[in-house]
Coordinates of C-alpha atoms and ligand atoms in Angstrom, one line a residue:
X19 CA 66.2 -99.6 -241.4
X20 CA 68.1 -98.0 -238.3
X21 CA 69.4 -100.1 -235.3
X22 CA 68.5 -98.4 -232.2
X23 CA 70.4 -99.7 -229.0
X24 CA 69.0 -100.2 -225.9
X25 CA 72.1 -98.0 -224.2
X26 CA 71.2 -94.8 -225.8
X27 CA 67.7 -95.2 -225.1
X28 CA 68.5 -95.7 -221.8
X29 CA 70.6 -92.9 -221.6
X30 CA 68.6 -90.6 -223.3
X31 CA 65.7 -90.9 -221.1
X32 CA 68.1 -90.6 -217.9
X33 CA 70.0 -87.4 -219.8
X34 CA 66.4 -85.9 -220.3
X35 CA 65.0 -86.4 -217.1
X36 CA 68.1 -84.5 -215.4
X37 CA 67.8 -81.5 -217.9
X38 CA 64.2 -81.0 -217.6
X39 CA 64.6 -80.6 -213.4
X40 CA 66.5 -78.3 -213.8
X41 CA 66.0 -76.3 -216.9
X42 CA 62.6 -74.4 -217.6
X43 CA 62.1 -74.6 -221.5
X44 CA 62.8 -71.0 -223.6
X45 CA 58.9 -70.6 -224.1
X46 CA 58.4 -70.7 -220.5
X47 CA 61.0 -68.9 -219.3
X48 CA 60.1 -65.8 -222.1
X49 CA 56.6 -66.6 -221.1
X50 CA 56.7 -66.2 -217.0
X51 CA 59.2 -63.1 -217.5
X52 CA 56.5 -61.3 -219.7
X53 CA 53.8 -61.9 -216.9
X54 CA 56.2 -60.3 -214.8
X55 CA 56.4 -57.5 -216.4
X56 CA 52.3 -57.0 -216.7
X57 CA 51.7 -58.5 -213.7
X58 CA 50.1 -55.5 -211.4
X59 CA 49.4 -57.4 -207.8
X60 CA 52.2 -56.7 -205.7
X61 CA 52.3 -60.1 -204.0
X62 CA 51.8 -62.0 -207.7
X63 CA 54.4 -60.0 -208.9
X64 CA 56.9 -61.4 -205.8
X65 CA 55.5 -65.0 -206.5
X66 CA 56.7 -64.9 -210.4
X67 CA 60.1 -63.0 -209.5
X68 CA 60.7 -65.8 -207.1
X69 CA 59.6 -68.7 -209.6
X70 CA 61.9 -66.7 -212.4
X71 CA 64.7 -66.7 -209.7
X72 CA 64.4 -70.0 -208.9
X73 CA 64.6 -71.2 -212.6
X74 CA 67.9 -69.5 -213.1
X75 CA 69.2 -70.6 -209.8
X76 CA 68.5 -73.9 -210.9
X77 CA 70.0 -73.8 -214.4
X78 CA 73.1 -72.7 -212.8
X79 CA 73.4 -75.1 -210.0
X80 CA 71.6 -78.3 -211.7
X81 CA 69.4 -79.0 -209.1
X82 CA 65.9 -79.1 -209.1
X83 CA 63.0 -76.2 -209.7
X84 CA 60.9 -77.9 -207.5
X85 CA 61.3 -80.6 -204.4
X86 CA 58.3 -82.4 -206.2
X87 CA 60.2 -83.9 -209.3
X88 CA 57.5 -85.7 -210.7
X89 CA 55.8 -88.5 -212.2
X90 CA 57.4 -89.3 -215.6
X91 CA 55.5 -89.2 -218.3
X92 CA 57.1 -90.8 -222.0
X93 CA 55.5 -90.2 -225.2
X94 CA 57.0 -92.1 -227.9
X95 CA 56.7 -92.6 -231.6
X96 CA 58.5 -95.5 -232.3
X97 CA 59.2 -95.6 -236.3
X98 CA 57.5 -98.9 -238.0
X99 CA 61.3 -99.4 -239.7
X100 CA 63.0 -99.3 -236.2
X101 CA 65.2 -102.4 -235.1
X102 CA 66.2 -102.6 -231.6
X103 CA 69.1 -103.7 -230.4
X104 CA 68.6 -104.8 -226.7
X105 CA 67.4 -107.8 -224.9
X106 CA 64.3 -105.5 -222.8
X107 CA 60.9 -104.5 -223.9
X108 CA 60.5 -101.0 -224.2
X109 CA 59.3 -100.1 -221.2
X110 CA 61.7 -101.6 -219.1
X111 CA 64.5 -99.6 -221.0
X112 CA 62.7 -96.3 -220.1
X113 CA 62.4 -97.8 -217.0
X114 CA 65.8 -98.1 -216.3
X115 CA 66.6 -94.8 -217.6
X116 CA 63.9 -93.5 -215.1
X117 CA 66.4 -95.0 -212.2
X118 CA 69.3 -94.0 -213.3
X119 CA 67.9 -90.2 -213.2
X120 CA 66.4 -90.4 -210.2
X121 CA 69.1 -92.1 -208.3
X122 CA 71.5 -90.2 -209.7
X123 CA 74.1 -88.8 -207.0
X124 CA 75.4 -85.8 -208.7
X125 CA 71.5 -84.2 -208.3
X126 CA 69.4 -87.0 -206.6
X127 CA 65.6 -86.6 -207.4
X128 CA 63.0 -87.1 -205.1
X129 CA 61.5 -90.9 -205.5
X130 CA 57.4 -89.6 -205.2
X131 CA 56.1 -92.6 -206.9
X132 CA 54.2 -95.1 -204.6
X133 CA 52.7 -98.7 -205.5
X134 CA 49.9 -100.1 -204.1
X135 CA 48.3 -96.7 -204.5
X136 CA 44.8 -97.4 -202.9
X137 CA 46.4 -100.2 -199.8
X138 CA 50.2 -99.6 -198.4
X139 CA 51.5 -96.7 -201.0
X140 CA 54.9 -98.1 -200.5
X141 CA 57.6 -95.8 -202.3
X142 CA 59.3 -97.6 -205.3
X143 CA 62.3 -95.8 -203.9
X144 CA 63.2 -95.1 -207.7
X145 CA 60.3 -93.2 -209.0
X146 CA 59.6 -95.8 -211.4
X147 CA 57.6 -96.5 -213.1
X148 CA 56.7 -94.2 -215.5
X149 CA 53.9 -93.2 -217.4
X150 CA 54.3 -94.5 -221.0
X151 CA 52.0 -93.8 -223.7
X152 CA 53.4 -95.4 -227.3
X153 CA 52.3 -95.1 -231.0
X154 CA 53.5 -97.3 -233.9
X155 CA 54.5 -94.4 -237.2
X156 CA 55.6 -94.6 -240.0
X157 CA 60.0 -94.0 -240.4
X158 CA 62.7 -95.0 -239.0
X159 CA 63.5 -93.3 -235.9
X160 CA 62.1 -93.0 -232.8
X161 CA 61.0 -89.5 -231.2
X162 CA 60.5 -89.4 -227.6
X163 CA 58.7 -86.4 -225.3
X164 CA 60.0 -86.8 -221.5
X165 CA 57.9 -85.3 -218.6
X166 CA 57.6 -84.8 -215.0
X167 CA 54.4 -84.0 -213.8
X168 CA 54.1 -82.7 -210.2
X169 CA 51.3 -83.8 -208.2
X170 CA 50.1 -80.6 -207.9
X171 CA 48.7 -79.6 -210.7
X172 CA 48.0 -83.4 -211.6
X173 CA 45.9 -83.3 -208.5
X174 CA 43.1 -80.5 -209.9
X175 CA 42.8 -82.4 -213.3
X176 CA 39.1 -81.9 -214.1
X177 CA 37.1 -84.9 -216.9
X178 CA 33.4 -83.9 -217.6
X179 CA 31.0 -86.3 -220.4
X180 CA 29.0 -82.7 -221.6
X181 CA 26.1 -82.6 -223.3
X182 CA 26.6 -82.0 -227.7
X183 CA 24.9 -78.8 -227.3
X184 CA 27.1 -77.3 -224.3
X185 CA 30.2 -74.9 -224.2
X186 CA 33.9 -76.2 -223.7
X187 CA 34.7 -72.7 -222.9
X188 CA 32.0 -72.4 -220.3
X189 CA 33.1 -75.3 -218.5
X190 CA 36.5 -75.0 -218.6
X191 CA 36.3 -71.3 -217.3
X192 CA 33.9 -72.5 -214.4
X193 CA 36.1 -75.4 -213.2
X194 CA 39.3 -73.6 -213.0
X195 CA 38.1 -71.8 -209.6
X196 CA 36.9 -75.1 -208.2
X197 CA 41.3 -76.2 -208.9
X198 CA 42.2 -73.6 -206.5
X199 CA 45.6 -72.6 -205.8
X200 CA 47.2 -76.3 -205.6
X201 CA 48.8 -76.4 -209.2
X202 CA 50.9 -74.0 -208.8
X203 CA 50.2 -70.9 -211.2
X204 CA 50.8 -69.0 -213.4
X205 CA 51.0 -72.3 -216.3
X206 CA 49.2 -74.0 -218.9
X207 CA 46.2 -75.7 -219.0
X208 CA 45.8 -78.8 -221.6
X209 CA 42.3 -79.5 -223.0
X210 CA 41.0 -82.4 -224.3
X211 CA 38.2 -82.8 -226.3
X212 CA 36.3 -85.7 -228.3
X213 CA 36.8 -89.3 -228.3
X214 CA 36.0 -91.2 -225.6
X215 CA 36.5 -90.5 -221.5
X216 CA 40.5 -91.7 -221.4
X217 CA 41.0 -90.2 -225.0
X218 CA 40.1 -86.6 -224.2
X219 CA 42.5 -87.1 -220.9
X220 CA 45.4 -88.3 -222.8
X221 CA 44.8 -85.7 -225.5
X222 CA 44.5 -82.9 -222.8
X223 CA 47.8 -84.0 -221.3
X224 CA 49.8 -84.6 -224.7
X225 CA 48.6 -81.3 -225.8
X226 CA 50.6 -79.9 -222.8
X227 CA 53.6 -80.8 -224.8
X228 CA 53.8 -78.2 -226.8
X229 CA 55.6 -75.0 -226.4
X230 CA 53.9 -71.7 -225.4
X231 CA 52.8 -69.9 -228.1
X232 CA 49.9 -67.5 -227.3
X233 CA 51.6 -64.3 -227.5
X234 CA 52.4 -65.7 -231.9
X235 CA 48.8 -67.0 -231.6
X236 CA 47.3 -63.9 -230.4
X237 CA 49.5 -61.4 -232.7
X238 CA 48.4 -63.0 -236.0
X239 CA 44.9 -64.5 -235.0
X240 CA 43.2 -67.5 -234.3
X241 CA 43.4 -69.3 -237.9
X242 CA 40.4 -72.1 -237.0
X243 CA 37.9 -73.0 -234.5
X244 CA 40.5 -74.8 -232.0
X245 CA 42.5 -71.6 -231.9
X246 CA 39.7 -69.3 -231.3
X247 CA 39.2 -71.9 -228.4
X248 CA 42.2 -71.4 -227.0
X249 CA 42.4 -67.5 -227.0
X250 CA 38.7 -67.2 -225.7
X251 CA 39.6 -69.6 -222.5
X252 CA 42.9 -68.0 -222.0
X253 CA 41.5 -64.7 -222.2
X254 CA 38.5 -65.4 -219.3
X255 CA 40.7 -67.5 -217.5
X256 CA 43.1 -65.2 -216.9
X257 CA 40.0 -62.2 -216.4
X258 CA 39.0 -64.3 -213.1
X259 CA 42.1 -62.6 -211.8
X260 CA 43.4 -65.7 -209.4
X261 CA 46.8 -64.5 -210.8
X262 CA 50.3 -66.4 -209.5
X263 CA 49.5 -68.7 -206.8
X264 CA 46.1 -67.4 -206.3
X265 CA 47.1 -64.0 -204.8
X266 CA 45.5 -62.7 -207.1
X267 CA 46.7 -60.8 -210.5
X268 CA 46.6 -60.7 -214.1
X269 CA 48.4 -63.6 -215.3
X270 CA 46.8 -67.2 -214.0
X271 CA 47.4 -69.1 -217.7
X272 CA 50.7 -68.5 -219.5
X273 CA 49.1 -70.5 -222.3
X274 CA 46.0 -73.0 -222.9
X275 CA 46.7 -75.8 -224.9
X276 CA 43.3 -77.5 -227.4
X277 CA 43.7 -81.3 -228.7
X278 CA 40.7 -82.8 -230.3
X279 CA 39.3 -86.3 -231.9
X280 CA 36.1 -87.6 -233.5
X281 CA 33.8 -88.7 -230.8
X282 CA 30.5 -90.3 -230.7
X283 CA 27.5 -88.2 -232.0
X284 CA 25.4 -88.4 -228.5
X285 CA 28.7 -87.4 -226.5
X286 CA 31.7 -84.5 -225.7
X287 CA 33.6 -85.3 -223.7
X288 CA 36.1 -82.9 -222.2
X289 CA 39.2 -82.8 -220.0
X290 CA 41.6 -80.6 -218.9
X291 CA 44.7 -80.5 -216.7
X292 CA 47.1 -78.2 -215.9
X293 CA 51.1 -77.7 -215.8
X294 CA 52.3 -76.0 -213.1
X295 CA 55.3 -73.5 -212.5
X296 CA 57.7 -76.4 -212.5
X297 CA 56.6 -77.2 -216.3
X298 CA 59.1 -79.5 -217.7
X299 CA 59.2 -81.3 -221.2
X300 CA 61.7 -82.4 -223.7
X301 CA 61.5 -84.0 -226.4
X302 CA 64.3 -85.6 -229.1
X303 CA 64.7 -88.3 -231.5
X304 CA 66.9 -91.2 -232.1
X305 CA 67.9 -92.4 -235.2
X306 CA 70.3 -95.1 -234.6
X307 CA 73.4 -93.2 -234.4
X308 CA 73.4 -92.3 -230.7
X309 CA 72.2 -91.1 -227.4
X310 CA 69.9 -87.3 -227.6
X311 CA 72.4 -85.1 -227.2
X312 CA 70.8 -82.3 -225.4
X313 CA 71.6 -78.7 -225.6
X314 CA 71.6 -76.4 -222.4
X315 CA 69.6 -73.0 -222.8
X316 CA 71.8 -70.0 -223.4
X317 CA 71.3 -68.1 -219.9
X318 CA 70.9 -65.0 -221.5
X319 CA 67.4 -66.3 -222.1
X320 CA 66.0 -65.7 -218.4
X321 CA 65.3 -62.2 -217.7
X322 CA 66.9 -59.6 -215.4
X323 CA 64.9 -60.3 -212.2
X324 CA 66.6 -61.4 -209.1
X325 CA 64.1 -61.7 -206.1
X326 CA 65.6 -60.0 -202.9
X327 CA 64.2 -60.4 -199.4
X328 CA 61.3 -57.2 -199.6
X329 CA 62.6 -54.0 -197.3
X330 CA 58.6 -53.4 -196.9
X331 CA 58.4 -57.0 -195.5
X332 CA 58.0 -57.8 -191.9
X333 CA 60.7 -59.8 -190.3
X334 CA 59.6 -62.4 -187.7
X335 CA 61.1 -64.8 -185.5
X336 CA 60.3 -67.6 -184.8
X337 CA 61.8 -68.4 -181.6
X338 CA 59.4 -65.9 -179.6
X339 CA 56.6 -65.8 -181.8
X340 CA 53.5 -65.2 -179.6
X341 CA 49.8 -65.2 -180.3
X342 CA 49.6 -61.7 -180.0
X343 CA 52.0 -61.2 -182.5
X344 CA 50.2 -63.6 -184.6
X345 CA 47.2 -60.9 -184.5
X346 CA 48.6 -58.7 -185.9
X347 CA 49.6 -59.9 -189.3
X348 CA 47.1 -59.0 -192.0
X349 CA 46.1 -61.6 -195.0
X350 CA 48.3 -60.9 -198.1
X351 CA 51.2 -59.5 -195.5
X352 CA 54.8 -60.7 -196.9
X353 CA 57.2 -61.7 -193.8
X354 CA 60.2 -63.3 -194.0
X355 CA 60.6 -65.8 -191.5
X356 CA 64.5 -66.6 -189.3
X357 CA 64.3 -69.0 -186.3
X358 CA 63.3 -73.0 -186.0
X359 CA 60.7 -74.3 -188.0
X360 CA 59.2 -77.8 -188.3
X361 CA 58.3 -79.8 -191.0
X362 CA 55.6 -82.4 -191.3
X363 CA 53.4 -83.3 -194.5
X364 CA 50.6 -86.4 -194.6
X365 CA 52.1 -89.5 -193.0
X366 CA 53.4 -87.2 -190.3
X367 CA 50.2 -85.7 -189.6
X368 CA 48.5 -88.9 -189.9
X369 CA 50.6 -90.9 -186.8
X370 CA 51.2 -87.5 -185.1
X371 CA 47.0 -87.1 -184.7
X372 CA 46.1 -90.8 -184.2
X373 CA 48.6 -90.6 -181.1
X374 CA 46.8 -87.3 -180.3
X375 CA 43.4 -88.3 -180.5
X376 CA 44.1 -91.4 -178.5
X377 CA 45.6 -89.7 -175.7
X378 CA 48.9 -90.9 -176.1
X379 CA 51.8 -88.9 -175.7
X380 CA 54.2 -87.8 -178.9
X381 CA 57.3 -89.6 -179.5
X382 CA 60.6 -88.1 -177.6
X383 CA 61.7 -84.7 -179.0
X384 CA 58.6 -84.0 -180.8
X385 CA 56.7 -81.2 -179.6
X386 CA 54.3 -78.7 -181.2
X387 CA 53.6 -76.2 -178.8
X388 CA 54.3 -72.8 -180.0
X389 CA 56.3 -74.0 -182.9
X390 CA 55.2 -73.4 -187.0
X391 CA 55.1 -76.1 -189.3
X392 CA 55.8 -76.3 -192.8
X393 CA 54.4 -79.1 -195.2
X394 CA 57.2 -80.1 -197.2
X395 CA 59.0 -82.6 -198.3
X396 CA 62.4 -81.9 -199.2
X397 CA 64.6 -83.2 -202.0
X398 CA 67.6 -85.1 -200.5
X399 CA 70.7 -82.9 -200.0
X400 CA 73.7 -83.0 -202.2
X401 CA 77.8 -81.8 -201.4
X402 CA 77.7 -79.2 -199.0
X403 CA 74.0 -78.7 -199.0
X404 CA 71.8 -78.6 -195.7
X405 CA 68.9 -79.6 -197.9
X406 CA 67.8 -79.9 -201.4
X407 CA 65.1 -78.0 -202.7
X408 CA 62.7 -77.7 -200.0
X409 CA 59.1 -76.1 -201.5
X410 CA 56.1 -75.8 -199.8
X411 CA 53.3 -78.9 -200.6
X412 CA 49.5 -78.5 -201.0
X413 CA 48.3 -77.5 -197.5
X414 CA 44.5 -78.2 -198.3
X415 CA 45.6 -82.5 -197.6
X416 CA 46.5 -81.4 -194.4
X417 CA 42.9 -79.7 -193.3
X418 CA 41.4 -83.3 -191.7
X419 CA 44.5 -83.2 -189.0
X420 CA 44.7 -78.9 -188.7
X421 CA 42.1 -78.7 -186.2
X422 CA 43.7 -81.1 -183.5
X423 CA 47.2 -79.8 -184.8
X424 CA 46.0 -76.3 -183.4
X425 CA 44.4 -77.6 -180.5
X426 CA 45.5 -80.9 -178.9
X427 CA 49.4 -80.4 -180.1
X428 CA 49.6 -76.5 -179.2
X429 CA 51.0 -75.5 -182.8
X430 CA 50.9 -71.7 -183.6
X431 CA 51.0 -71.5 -187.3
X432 CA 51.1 -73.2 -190.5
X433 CA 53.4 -72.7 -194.1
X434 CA 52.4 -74.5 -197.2
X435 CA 50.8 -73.7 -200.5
X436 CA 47.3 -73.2 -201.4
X437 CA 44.0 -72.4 -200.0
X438 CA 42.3 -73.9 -196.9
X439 CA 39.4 -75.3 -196.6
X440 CA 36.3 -73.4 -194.6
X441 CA 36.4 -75.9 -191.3
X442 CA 39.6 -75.2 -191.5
X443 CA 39.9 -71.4 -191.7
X444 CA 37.3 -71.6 -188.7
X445 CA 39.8 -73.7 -186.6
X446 CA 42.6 -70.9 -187.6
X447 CA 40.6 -68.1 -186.4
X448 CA 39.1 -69.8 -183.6
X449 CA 42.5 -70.9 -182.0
X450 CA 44.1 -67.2 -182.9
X451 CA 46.7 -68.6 -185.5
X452 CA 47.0 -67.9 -188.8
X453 CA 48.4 -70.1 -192.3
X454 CA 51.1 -68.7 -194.5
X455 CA 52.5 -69.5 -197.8
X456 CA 55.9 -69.9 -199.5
X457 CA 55.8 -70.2 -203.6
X458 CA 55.1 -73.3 -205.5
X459 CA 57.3 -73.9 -208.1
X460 CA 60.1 -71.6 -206.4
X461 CA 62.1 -74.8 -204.1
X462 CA 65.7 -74.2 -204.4
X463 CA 65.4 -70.5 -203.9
X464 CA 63.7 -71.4 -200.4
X465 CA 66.0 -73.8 -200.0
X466 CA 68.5 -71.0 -199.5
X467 CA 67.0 -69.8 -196.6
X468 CA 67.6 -73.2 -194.7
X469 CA 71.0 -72.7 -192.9
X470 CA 70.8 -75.8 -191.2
X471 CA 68.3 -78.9 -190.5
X472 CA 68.1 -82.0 -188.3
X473 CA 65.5 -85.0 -188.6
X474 CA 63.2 -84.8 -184.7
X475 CA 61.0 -87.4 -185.7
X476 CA 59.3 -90.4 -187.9
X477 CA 63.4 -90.7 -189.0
X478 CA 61.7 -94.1 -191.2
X479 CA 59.5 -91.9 -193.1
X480 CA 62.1 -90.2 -195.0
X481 CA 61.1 -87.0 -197.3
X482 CA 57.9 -87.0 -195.0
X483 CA 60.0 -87.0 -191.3
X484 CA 59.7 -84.8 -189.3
X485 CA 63.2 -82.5 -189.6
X486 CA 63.8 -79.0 -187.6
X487 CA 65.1 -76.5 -189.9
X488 CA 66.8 -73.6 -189.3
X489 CA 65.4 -70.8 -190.9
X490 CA 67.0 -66.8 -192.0
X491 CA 64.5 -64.5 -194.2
X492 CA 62.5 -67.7 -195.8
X493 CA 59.5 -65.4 -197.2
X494 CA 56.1 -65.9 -197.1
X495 CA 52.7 -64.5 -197.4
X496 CA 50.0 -64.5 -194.7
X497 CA 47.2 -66.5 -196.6
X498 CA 44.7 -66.6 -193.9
X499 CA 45.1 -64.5 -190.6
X500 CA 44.2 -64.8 -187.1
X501 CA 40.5 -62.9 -188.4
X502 CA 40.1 -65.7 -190.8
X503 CA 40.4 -63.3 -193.5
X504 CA 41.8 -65.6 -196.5
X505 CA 43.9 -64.1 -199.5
X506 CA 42.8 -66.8 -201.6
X507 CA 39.0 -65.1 -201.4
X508 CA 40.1 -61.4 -201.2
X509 CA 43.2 -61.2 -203.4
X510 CA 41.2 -62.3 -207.0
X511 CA 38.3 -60.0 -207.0
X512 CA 40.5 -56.8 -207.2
X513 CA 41.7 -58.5 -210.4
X514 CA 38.7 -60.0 -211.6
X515 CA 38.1 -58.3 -215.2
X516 CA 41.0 -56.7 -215.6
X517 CA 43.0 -59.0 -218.1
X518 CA 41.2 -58.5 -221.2
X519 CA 41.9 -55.0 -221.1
X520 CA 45.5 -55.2 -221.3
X521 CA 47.4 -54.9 -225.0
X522 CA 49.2 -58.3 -225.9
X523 CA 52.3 -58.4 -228.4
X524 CA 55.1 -60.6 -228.9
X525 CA 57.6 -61.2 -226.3
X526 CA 60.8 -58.9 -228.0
X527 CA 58.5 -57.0 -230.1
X528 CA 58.1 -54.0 -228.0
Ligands
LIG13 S1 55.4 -76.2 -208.9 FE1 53.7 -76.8 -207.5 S2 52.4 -78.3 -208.6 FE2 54.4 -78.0 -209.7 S3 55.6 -79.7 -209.0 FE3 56.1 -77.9 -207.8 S4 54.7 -78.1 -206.0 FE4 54.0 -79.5 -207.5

């Protein structure tokens, strides 16, 4: 019988959580570098050079692939011969090892978790807590998978109770349009199936523990019905051509991911969610004699691709950006932006339009007119930084306010990730602006372009104030122009089809 102590669970879930922001798994990495290299949409192909930039950025520097760190989610399989040595219930061990992670000063995480999630959403400043899900085995140790799940792509998590006689393919090929852009492709997609309505969920998500591996799957052939699942939805998931953050492209699904379970005879239900760019697992076991002791990937893993600012891409400032200039810029345009930029993401946009809308004027020192915003909410700063990782968040949450944004505060432009929303597209072309997008999943490179940054409002909302930054090349793609053309609807169809043409082999076999 082994004696596990409460210490080196606690550390082991704190060590984990630090690793996983900022290492990308091998399967991934090998995985994203060989969609590169298919990938032919010139503005996907930017998109995954900057997410495999970012990746090795971050495994050099420790800090995070992505400003959203997560909700943690714990798996554990805690062996039926396990003694504990500690005076907590499991969950408040993982707990604590939660806060020491998050709070840790050497590479502070953002805190994204709120309680009272339907009243106040007040911040539990410490991300906890976490997700636990727990099994009783049979053994003596106890194996433990750590994740952090982004919003993001937790956000366009699809459930569906399906009829016996319908397709899992079908359904899961139709809904994947409906997630849009907002999780962040190219990544995985989990599927549930059987059970009963929180079963399939739980299976779709533990399913997205396991590392990618189509290309081994594909070279030797699906072996049983699951598998044949899984290449047939990757396949025509991939063949609607969204492609890396919905530009448009060859590669939307690195992997997809089949759990199933007995379920009743008069039901099927099925569930899927996806994993993002920032995917981020571990998983390790303890036996008694120890903390995990966690092994760094060799960097040789990540492959030669350095994103550079684009010669071909049009530089703008900020500081006398006019309407006019606006007009010009065509949807799927890169430009790399220098000058001031503000931030602002929900709460901002919430106070700033209910001041707005009842006439009142803004707080001192924020003003809008003929300034770009950019939703984000950056990860706190460490030594010398000006910011942490500062990625773009889902702009689509931001649609109810974009209208008297454009209007009533005088704002020019927008950054964020992700399609719009039709009213909203309507509101860009009618006020002559246009929306833009930086990459998901691609923070701490972005972060780079940040030389310096100063809080202008809403200083008690924290991550969601409203800072200034000051900008030099940060690049982005024109998603929807001053026409109200939208990349999101133009860039896919030129891709649509094309996937399951293209010859698939193990990654180091050619
Ligand atoms: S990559 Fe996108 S979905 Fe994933 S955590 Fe980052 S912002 Fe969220």
């Amino acid at each position: 019988m082994s004696l596990v102590r409460e210490a080196d669970l606690i550390a082991s879930v704190a060590d984990a959580l630090q690793y996983i922001s900022y290492y990308h798994t091998p399967d991934f990495i090998a995985a994203m570098g060989r969609a590169y290299e298919l990938e032919q949409g010139a503005a996907a192909r930017d998109a995954i050079a900057q997410i495999l930039t970012n990746s090795r950025l971050c495994a050099e520097g420790h800090r995070p692939i992505c400003q959203d760190t997560g909700i943690v989610i714990v798996f554990v399989k805690v062996g039926m011969g396990v003694r504990w040595d500690s005076s907590r219930d499991l969950e408040a061990m993982i707990n604590e090892g939660v806060r020491r992670a998050y709070l840790d000063p050497d590479n502070k995480l953002r805190a994204s978790i709120v309680a009272d999630p339907a009243g106040k959403r007040t911040g539990t400043r410490d991300n906890t807590p976490a997700v636990i899900h727990t099994e009783l085995v049979p053994g003596e140790t106890v194996e433990i998978t750590v994740a952090a799940k982004g919003g993001g792509s937790e956000n366009k998590s699809m459930f569906a109770m399906l009829n016996p006689s319908d397709s899992v393919a079908d359904w899961v090929v139709g809904v994947v349009p409906d997630m849009g852009a907002g999780w962040c492709p190219p990544g995985m997609l989990g599927v549930g199936i059987g059970g009963s309505a929180e079963k399939a969920m739980l299976l779709a998500k533990k399913s997205l523990m396991e590392p990618i591996d189509m290309p081994e799957l594909l070279a030797r052939g699906p072996a049983n019905r699951l598998e044949e699942l899984r290449v047939e939805i990757y396949r025509r998931v991939n063949d609607l051509g969204i492609g890396a953050q919905g530009l448009g492209g060859l590669t939307t699904v690195l992997d997809v991911k089949v759990l199933d379970y007995p379920t009743h005879a008069a039901s099927l239900p099925v569930a899927v969610i996806p994993n993002c760019a920032a995917t981020r697992h571990v998983h390790f076991t303890l036996d008694g004699t120890g903390p995990a002791v966690l092994v760094p990937p060799d960097l040789a893993l990540w492959p030669k691709v350095t994103w550079k600012p684009d010669a071909q891409a049009r530089r703008v400032s900020l500081d006398t950006l006019t309407r006019a200039e606006i007009a010009t810029w065509k949807a799927g345009e890169r430009l790399l932006l220098s000058g001031k930029l503000l931030t602002g993401r929900d709460a901002a946009h919430k106070r700033i339009c209910a001041l707005l809308e009842a006439g009142k004027p803004l707080p001192d020192g924020l003003d809008f007119r003929n300034r770009v915003i950019y939703y984000v909410g950056p990860v706190d700063p460490v030594g010398a930084e000006v910011v942490g990782p500062a990625g773009p968040t889902t702009a689509n949450r931001m649609d109810r306010f974009s209208d008297t944004m454009l209007g009533k505060a005088g704002l020019l432009a927008m950054v964020g990730k992700a399609e719009r929303g039709p009213e909203t597209i309507e509101s860009i072309r009618r006020h002559r602006s246009a929306y833009l997008i930086a990459v998901g999943g691609a923070a701490f490179l972005v972060s780079q372009a940040i030389r310096a940054s100063r809080v202008v409002g809403f200083a008690e909302l924290g991550m969601e104030a409203v800072y200034e930054f000051d900008v030099r090349d940060m690049p982005v793609t024109v998603a929807v122009s001053s026409q109200g053309e939208s990349v999101h609807d133009s860039g896919p169809p030129a891709y649509r089809g094309k996937f399951a043409g293209i010859p698939v082999t193990v990654a180091g076999a050619r």
